[in-house]
Coordinates of C-alpha atoms in Angstrom, one line a residue:
Chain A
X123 CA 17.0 24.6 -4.7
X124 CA 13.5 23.6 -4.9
X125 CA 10.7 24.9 -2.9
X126 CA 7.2 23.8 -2.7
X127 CA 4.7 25.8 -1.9
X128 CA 1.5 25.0 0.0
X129 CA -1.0 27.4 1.2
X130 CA -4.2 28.1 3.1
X131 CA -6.6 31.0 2.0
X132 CA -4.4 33.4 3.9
X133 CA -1.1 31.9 4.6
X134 CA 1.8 30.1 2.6
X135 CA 4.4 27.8 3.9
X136 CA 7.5 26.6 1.8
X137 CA 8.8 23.4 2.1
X138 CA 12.5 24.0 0.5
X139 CA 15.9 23.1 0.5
X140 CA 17.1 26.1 2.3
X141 CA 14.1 26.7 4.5
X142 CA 13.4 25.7 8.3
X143 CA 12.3 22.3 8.3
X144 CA 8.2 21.9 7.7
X145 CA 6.4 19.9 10.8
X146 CA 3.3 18.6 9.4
X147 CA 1.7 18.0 12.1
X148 CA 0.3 14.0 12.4
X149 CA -2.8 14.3 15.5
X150 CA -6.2 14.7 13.6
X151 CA -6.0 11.0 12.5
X152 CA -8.4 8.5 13.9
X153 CA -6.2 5.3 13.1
X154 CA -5.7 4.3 16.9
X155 CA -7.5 7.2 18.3
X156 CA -11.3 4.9 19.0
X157 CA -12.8 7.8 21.1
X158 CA -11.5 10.2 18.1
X159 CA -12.9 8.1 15.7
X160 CA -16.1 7.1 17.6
X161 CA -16.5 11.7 17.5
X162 CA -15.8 12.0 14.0
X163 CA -18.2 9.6 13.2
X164 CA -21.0 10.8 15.2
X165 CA -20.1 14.5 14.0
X166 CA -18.8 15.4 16.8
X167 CA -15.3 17.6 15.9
X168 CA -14.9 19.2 19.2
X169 CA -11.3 16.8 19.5
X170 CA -10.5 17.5 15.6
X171 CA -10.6 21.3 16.4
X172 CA -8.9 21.2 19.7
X173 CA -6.3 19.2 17.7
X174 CA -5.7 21.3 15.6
X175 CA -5.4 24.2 17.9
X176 CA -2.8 22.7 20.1
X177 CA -0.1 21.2 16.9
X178 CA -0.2 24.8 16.0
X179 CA 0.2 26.2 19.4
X180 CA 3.5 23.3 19.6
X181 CA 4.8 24.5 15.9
X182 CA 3.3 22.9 13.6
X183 CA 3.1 24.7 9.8
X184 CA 0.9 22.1 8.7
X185 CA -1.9 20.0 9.4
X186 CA -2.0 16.3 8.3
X187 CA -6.2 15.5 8.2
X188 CA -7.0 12.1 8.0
X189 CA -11.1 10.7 8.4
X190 CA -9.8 7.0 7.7
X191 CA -12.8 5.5 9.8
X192 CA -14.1 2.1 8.8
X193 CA -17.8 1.9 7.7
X194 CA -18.3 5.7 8.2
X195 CA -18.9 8.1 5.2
X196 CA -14.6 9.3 4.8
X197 CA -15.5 11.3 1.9
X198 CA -18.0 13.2 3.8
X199 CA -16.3 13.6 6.8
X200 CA -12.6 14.0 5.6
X201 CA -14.7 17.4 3.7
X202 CA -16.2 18.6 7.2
X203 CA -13.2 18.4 9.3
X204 CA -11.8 20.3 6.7
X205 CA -14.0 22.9 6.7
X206 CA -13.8 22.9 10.2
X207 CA -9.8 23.2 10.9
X208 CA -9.7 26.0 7.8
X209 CA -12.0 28.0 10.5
X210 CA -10.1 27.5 13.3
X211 CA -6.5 27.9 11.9
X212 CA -5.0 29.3 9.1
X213 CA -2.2 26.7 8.6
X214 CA -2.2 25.2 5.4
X215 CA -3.8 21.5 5.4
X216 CA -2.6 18.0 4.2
X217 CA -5.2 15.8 2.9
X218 CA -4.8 12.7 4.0
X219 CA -6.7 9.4 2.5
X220 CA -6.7 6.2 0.8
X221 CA -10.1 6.9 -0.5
X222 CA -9.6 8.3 -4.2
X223 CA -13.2 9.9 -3.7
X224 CA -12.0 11.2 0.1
X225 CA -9.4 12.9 -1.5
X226 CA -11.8 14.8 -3.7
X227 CA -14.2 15.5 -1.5
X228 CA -11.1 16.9 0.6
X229 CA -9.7 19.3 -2.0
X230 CA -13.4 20.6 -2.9
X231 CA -13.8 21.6 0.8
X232 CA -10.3 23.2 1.0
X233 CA -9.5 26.9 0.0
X234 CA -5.6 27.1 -1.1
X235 CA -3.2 24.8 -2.0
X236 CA -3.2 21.8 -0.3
X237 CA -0.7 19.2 0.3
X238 CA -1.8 15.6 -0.6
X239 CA -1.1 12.5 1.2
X240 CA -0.9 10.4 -0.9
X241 CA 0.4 9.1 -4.4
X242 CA 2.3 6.1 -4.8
X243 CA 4.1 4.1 -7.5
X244 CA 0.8 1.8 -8.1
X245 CA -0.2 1.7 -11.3
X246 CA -4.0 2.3 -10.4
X247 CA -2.8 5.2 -7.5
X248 CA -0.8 7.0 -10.0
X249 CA -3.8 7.0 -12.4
X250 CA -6.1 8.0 -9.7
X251 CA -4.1 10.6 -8.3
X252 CA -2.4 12.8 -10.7
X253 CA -5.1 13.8 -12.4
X254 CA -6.8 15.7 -9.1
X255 CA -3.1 17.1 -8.3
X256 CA -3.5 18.5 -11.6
X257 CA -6.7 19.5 -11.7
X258 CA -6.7 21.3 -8.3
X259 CA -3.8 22.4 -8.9
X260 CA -2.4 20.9 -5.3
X261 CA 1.2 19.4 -4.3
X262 CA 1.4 15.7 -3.4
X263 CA 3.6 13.2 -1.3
X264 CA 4.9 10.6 -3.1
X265 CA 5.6 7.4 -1.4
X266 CA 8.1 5.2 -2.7
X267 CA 6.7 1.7 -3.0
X268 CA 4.8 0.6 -6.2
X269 CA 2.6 -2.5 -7.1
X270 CA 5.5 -4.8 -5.9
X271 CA 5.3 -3.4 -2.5
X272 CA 8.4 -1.6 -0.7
X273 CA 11.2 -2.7 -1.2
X274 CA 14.3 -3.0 1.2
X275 CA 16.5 -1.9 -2.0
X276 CA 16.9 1.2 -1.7
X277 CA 17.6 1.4 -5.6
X278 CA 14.4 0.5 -5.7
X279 CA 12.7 2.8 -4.0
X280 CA 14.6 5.5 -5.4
X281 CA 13.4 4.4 -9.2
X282 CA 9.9 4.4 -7.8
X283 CA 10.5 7.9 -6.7
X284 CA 11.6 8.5 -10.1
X285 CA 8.7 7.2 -11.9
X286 CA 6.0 9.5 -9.7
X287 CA 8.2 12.2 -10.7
X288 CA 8.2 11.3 -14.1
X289 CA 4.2 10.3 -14.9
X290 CA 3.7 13.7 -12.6
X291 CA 5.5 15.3 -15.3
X292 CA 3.4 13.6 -18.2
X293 CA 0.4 15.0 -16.0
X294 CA 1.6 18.9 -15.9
X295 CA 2.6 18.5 -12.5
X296 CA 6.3 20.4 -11.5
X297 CA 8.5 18.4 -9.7
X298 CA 8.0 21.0 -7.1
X299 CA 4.8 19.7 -6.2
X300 CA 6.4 16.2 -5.7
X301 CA 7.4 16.0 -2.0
X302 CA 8.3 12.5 -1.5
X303 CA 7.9 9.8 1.1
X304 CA 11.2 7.7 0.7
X305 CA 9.4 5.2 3.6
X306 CA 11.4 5.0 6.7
X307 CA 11.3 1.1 7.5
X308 CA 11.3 -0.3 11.6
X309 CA 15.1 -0.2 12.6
X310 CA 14.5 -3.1 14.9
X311 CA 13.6 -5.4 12.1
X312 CA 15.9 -3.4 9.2
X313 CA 19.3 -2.8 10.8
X314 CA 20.3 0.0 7.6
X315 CA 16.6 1.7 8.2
X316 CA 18.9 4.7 9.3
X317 CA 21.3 4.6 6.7
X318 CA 19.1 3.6 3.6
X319 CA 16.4 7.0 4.9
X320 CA 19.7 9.1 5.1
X321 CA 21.4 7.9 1.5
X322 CA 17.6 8.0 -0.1
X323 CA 17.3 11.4 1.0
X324 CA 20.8 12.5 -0.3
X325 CA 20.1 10.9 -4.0
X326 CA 16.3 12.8 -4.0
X327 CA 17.6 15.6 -3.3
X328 CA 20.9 15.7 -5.4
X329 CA 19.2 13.8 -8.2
X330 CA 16.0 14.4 -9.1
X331 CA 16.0 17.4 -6.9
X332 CA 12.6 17.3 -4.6
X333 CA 11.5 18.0 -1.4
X334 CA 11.0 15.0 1.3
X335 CA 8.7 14.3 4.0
X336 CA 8.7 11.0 6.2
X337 CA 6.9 9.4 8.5
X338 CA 9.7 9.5 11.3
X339 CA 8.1 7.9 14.4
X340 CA 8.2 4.4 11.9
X341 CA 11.9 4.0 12.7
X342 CA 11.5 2.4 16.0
X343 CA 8.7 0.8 15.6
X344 CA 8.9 -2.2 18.8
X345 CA 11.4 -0.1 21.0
X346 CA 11.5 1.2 24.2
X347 CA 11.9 4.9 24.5
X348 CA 10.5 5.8 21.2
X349 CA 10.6 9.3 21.3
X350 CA 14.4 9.8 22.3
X351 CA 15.1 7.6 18.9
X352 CA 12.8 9.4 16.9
X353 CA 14.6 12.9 18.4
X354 CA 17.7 11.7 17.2
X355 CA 16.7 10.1 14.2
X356 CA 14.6 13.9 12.9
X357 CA 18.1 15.8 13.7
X358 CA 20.1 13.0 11.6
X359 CA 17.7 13.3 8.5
X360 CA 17.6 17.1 8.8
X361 CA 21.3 17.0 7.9
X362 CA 21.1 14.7 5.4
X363 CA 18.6 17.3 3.6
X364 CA 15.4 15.9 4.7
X365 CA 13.1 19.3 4.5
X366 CA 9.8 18.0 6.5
X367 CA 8.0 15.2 8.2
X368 CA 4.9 14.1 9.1
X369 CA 4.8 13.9 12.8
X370 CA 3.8 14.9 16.9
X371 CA 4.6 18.9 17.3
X372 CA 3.1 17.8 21.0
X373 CA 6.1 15.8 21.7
X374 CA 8.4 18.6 23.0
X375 CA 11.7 16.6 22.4
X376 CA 10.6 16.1 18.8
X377 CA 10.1 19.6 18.3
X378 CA 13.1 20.8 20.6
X379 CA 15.5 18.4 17.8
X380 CA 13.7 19.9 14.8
X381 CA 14.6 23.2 15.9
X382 CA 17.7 22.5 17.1
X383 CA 18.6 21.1 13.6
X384 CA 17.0 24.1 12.0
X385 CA 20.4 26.1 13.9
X386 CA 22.7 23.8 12.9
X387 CA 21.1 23.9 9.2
X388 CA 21.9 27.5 9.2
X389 CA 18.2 27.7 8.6
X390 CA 17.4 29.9 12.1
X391 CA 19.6 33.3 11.2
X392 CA 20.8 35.1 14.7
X393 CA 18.9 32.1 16.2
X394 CA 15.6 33.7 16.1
X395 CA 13.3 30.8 16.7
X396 CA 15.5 29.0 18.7
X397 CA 16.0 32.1 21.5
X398 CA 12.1 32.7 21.3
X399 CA 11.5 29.1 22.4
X400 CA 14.1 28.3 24.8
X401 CA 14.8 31.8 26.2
X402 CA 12.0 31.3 29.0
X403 CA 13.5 28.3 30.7
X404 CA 16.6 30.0 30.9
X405 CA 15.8 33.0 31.8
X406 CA 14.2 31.0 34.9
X407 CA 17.8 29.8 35.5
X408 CA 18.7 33.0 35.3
X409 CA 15.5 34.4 37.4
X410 CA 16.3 32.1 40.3
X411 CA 20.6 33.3 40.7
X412 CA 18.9 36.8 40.6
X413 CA 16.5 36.2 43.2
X414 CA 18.9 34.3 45.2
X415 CA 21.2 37.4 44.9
X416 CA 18.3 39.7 46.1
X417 CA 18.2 37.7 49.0
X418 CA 21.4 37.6 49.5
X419 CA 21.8 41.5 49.6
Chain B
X215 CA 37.6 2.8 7.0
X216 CA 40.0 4.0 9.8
X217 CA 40.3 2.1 13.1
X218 CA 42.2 4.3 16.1
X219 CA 42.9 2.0 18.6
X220 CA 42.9 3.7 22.1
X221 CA 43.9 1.6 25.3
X222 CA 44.3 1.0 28.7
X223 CA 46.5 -1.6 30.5
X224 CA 43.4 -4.4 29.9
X225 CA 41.0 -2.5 27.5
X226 CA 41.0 -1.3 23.6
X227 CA 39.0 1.1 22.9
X228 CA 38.4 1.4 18.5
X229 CA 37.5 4.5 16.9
X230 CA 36.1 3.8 13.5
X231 CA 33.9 4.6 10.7
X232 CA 32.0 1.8 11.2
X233 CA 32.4 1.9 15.4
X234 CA 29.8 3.1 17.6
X235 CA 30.5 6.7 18.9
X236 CA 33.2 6.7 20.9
X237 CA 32.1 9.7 24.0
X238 CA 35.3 10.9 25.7
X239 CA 34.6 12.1 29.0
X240 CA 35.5 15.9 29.7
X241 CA 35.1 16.2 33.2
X242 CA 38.2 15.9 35.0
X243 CA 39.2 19.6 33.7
X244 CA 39.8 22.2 36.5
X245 CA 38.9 24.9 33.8
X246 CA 36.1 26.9 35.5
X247 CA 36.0 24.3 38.3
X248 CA 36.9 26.4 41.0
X249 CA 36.9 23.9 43.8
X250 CA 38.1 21.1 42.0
X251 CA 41.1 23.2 41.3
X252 CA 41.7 23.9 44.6
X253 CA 41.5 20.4 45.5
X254 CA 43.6 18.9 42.5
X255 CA 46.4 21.7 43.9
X256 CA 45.9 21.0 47.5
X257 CA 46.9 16.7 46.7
X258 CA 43.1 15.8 47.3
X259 CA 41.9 13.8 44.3
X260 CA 38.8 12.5 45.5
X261 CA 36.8 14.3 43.4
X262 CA 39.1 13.3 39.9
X263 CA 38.0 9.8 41.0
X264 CA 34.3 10.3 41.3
X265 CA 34.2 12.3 38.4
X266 CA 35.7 8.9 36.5
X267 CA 33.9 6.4 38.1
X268 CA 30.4 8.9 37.3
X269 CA 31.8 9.1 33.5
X270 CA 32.3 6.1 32.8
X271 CA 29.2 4.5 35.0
X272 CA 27.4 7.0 32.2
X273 CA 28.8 5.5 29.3
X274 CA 32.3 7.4 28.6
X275 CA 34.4 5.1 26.4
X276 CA 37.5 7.5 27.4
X277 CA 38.3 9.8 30.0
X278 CA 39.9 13.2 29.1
X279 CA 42.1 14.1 32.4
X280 CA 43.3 17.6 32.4
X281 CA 44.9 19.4 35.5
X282 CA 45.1 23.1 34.0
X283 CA 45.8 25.1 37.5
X284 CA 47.3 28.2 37.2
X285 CA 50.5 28.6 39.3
X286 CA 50.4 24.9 39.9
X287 CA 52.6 22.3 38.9
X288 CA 51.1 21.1 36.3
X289 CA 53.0 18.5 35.3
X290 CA 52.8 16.6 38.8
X291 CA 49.6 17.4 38.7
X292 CA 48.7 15.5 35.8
X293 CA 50.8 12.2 36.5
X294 CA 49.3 11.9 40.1
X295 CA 45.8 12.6 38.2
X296 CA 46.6 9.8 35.6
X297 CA 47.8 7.5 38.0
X298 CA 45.0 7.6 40.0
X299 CA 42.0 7.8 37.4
X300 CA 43.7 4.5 36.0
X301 CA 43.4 3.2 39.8
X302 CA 39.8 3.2 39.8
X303 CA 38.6 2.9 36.5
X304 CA 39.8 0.6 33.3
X305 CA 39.0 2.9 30.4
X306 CA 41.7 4.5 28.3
X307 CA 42.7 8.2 28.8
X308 CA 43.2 10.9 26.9
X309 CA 46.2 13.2 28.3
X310 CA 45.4 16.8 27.9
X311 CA 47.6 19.8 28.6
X312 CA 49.0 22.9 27.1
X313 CA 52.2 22.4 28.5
X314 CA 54.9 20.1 26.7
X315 CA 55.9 19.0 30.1
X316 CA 53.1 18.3 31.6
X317 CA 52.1 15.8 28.3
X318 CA 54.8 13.9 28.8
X319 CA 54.7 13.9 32.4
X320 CA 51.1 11.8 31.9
X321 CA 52.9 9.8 28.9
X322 CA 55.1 8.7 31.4
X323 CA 52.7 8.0 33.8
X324 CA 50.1 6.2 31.9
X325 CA 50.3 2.3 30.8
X326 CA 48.7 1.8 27.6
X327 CA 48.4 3.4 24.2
X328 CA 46.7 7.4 25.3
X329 CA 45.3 9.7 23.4
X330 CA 47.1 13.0 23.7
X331 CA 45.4 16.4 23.6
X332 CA 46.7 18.2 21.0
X333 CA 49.2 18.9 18.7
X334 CA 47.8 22.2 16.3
X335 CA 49.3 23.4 13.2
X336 CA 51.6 26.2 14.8
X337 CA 54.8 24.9 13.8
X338 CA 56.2 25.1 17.3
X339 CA 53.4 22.9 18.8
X340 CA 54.1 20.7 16.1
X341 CA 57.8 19.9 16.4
X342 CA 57.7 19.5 19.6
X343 CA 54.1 17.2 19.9
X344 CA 54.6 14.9 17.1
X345 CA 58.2 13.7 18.8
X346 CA 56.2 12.4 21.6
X347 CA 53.6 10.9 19.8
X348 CA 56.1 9.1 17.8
X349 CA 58.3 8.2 21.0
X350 CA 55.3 7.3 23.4
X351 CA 53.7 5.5 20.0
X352 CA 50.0 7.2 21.3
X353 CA 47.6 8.7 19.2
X354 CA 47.0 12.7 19.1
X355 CA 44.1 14.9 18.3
X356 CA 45.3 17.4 15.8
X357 CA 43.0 20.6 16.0
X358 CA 42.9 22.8 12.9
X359 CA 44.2 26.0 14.1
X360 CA 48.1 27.3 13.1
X361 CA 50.2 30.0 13.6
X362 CA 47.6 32.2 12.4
X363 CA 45.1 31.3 14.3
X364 CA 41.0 29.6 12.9
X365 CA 40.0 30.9 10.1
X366 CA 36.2 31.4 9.5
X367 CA 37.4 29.4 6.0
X368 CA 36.8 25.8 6.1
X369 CA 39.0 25.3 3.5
X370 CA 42.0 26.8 5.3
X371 CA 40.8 25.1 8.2
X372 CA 40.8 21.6 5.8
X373 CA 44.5 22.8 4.7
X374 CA 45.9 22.7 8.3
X375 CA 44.5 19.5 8.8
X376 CA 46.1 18.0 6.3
X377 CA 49.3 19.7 6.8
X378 CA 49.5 18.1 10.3
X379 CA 48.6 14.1 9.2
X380 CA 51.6 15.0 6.4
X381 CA 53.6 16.0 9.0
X382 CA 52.9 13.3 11.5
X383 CA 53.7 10.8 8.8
X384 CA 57.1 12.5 8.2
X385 CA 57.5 11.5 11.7
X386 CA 56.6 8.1 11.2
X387 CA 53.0 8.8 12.7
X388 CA 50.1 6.8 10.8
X389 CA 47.1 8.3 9.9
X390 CA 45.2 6.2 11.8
X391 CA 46.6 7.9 15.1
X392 CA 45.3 11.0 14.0
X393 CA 42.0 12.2 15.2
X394 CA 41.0 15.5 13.8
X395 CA 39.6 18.7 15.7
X396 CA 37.7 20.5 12.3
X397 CA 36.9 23.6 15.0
X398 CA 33.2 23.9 16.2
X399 CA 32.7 27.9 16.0
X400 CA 29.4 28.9 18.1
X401 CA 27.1 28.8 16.0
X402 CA 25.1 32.3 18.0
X403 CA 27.8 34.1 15.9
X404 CA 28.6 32.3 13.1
X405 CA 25.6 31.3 11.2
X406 CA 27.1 28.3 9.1
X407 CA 29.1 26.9 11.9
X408 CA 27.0 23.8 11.8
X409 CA 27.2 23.1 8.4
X410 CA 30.8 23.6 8.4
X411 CA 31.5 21.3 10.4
X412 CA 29.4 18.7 8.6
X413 CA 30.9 19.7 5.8
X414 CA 34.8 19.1 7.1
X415 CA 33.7 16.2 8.5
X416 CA 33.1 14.4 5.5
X417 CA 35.9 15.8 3.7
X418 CA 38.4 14.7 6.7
X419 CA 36.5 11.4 6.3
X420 CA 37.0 11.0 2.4
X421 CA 40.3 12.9 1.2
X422 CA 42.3 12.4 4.5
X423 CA 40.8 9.1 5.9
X424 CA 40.7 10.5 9.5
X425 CA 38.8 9.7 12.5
X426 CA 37.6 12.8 13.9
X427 CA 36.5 14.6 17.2
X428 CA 34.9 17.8 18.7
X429 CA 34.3 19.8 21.6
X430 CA 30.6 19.7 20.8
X431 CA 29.2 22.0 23.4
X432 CA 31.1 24.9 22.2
X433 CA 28.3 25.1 19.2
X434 CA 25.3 26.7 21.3
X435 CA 27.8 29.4 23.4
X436 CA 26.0 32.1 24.5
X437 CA 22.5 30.5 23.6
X438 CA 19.9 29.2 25.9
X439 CA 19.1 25.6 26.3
X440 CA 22.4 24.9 25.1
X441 CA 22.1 21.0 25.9
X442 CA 18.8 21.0 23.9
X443 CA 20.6 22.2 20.7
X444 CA 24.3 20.3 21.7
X445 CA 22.0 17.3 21.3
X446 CA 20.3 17.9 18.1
X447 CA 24.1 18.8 16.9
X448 CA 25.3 15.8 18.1
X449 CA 23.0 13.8 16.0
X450 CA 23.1 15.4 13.5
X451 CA 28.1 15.5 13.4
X452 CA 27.1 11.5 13.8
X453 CA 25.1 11.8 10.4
X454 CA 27.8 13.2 8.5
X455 CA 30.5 10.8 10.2
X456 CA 31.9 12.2 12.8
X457 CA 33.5 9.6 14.8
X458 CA 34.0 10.7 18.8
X459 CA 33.2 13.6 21.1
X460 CA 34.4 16.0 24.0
X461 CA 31.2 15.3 26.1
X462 CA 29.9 15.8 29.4
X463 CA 28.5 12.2 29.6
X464 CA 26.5 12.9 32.9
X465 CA 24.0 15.3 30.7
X466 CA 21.3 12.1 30.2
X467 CA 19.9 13.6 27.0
X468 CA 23.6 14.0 24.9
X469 CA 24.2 10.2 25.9
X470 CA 20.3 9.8 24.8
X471 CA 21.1 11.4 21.2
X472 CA 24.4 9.5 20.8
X473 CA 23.1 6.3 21.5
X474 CA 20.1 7.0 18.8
X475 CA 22.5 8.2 17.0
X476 CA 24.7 4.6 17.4
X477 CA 21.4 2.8 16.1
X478 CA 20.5 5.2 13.0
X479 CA 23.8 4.8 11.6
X480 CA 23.7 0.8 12.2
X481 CA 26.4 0.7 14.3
X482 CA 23.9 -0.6 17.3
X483 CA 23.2 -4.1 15.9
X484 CA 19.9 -5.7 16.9
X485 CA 19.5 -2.3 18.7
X486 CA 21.2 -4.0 21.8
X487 CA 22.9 -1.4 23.2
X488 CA 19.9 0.7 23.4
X489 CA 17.4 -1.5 24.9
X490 CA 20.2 -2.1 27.3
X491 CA 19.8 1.2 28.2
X492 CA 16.4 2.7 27.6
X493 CA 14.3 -1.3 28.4
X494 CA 14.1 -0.3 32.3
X495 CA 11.6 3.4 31.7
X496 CA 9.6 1.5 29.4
X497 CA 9.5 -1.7 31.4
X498 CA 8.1 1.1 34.4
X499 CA 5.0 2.1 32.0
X500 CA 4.6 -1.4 31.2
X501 CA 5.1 -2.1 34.9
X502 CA 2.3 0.6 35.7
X503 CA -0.2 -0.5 32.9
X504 CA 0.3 -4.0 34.1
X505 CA -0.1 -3.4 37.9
X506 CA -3.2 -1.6 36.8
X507 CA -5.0 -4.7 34.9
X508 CA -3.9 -6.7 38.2
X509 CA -6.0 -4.3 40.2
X510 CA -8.9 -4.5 37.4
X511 CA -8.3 -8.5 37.6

């Protein structure tokens, strides 16, 4: 049983083997978003806040923040949108960059313990990145590919795993503040996508005994009707021990399957959650026999 | 890997570990169907047909055809409805009844290999099932309950299993025409009801070598949103190799999860079956975003 713990100034949230399943939530990222970006860039973090305000509204438990804009200042920025989320929200934050000095800037801005995204197997990365994890004394995702790229082996991928976890190690880091990425590959292209996530997350788990996170909406990448794939593809990783995911709280389905899976987990006792969610629609059902009735008598 | 072959007078039906889902059709059940009851009693089986030809236009592999009337006679009943589903429709059936009689009534009735619905572990349900499995040479779904009763225990519930596939191979029954019932318990009361059944699943799977089966729905009893959470369920008895369902095929988002389901675990090569299926609401958006740029043009 291994739980990570990541924190804001006020709140914590565990990512853990036997906890409800962790939605970092994937929105204040301005790869794709041009008007998003076009606001960051021009300081403009009306969206960023909004953004924020509405994943946690949906159920997210933490924020992915991402300032990836080209030819704009992304350590300065990443730092500011920081700031600015901590003040709107108390979730705990993922800093999200390929910019070593983005990263840094990212963790000076942030009060708690963050969540990094990201680390990889690259020989460079790894150098780059363990030592902030260490010195700010954050948790990081660690995404299975290395200097040879990703692999479709999943043996592979595992033994990359395996090496974060081990150089972490030579850093100070616990592998409890290793969640890690085993890279969830287009299912359209990679028939085994599925399988391989499912059998990856097993070994992680079982094996070198971390928490993992994936990018679930990269599973069917080029189809149609995205969303009902990626609903059934959350629920089928959940049970194969998959204990969060970078992703859309505002997709309702997506969120309606996370939950769903956190009941079948056993990780929802009496049903809490799940009754405080779905209770409303029914009790519409419910509303409209009784009115009917009324009317009736 | 385990085929059960399932047929019809013109069509096989395999399920397999390495088979898509195989979604048997529970509709044609006058439990709680008041009028369809009345109708089925009365000789009018217009409604047995529609229900078929709506199943299977939804994607049920095999219809379950039950005729359950109190004070009726049942076994009549249930030939007349066999004979008439396989009028209209070309899928295999699966011949469900309480009553001895009444099975082999729709045995005798039906042209093809059926599935029958059930033999349990109570001795007396045994002895006098398995003789008509044997004679008919049909395959039977053995549900994991005995003489005293379902346990709560999964491994009493594993033990009963068992018991039956020994006992139907005393009778000269292969395991292969065994499809096991591991109990779903609703999970409002029982807290690890999901991952019990997970869990039996993939013992069935690897000690006994079954195929296996559930009436998925009966999870989320007494919950709200119970088709919300049925589907996440679904997904997630898929992931841990379950190999066919008791289903209401006409609820759009179960058929949604199964089929995602089909794709994650591989078993929907070159995703096929889903763009089949899901091409035509994406091909709308398309539709609309291309109509627009015509207008623009």
């Amino acid at each position: 049983m291994t739980n990570t713990v990541i924190s804001s100034k006020s709140k914590d949230v565990i990512i853990g083997f036997d906890q409800p399943f962790a939605v970092i939530g994937e929105r204040i990222n301005p790869t794709g978003r041009k008007l998003l970006a076009e606001e960051m860039k021009n300081g403009d973090y009306s969206r960023v806040e909004a953004d924020a305000l509405a994943q946690v509204a949906a159920g997210a438990h933490i924020l992915d923040v991402n300032a990836g804009i080209p030819l704009a200042d992304e350590p300065a920025i990443l730092a500011e949108s920081i700031r600015l989320v901590q003040a709107v929200t108390d979730v705990p934050l993922c800093i999200d960059s390929s910019i070593i000095a983005a990263l840094e800037a990212g963790l000076e801005a942030y009060e708690g313990k963050a969540l990094l995204n990201s680390v990889t197997g690259e020989e460079e990365r790894l150098e780059a990145v363990l030592p902030l994890v260490k010195k700010y004394g954050c948790a990081v995702i660690a995404i299975s590919n290395d200097d040879n790229g990703i692999s479709e082996d999943i043996n592979v991928r595992f033994n990359v795993a395996k090496k974060i976890v081990e150089r972490a190690q030579d850093h100070g880091i616990p592998v409890s503040d290793i969640v890690v990425d085993p890279l969830v590959m287009p299912i359209g292209a990679i028939n085994s996508a599925g399988t391989q996530v499912m059998e990856l997350v097993q070994r992680l788990r079982k094996e070198l005994k971390v928490n993992t996170t994936c990018g679930a909406s990269n599973l069917s990448f080029g189809l149609p009707n995205r969303n009902g794939l990626n609903t059934a593809f959350i629920a089928m990783a959940i049970a194969s021990g998959m204990t969060s995911a970078i992703t859309n709280p505002l997709h309702a389905e997506i969120m309606q399957s996370i939950r769903g899976a956190n009941v079948v987990m056993g990780h929802d006792p009496e049903c809490s959650d799940w009754i405080a969610n779905y209770r409303a629609p029914a009790a519409e059902g419910e509303g409209r026999r009784r009115r009917r009735s009324r009317r009736r008598g």
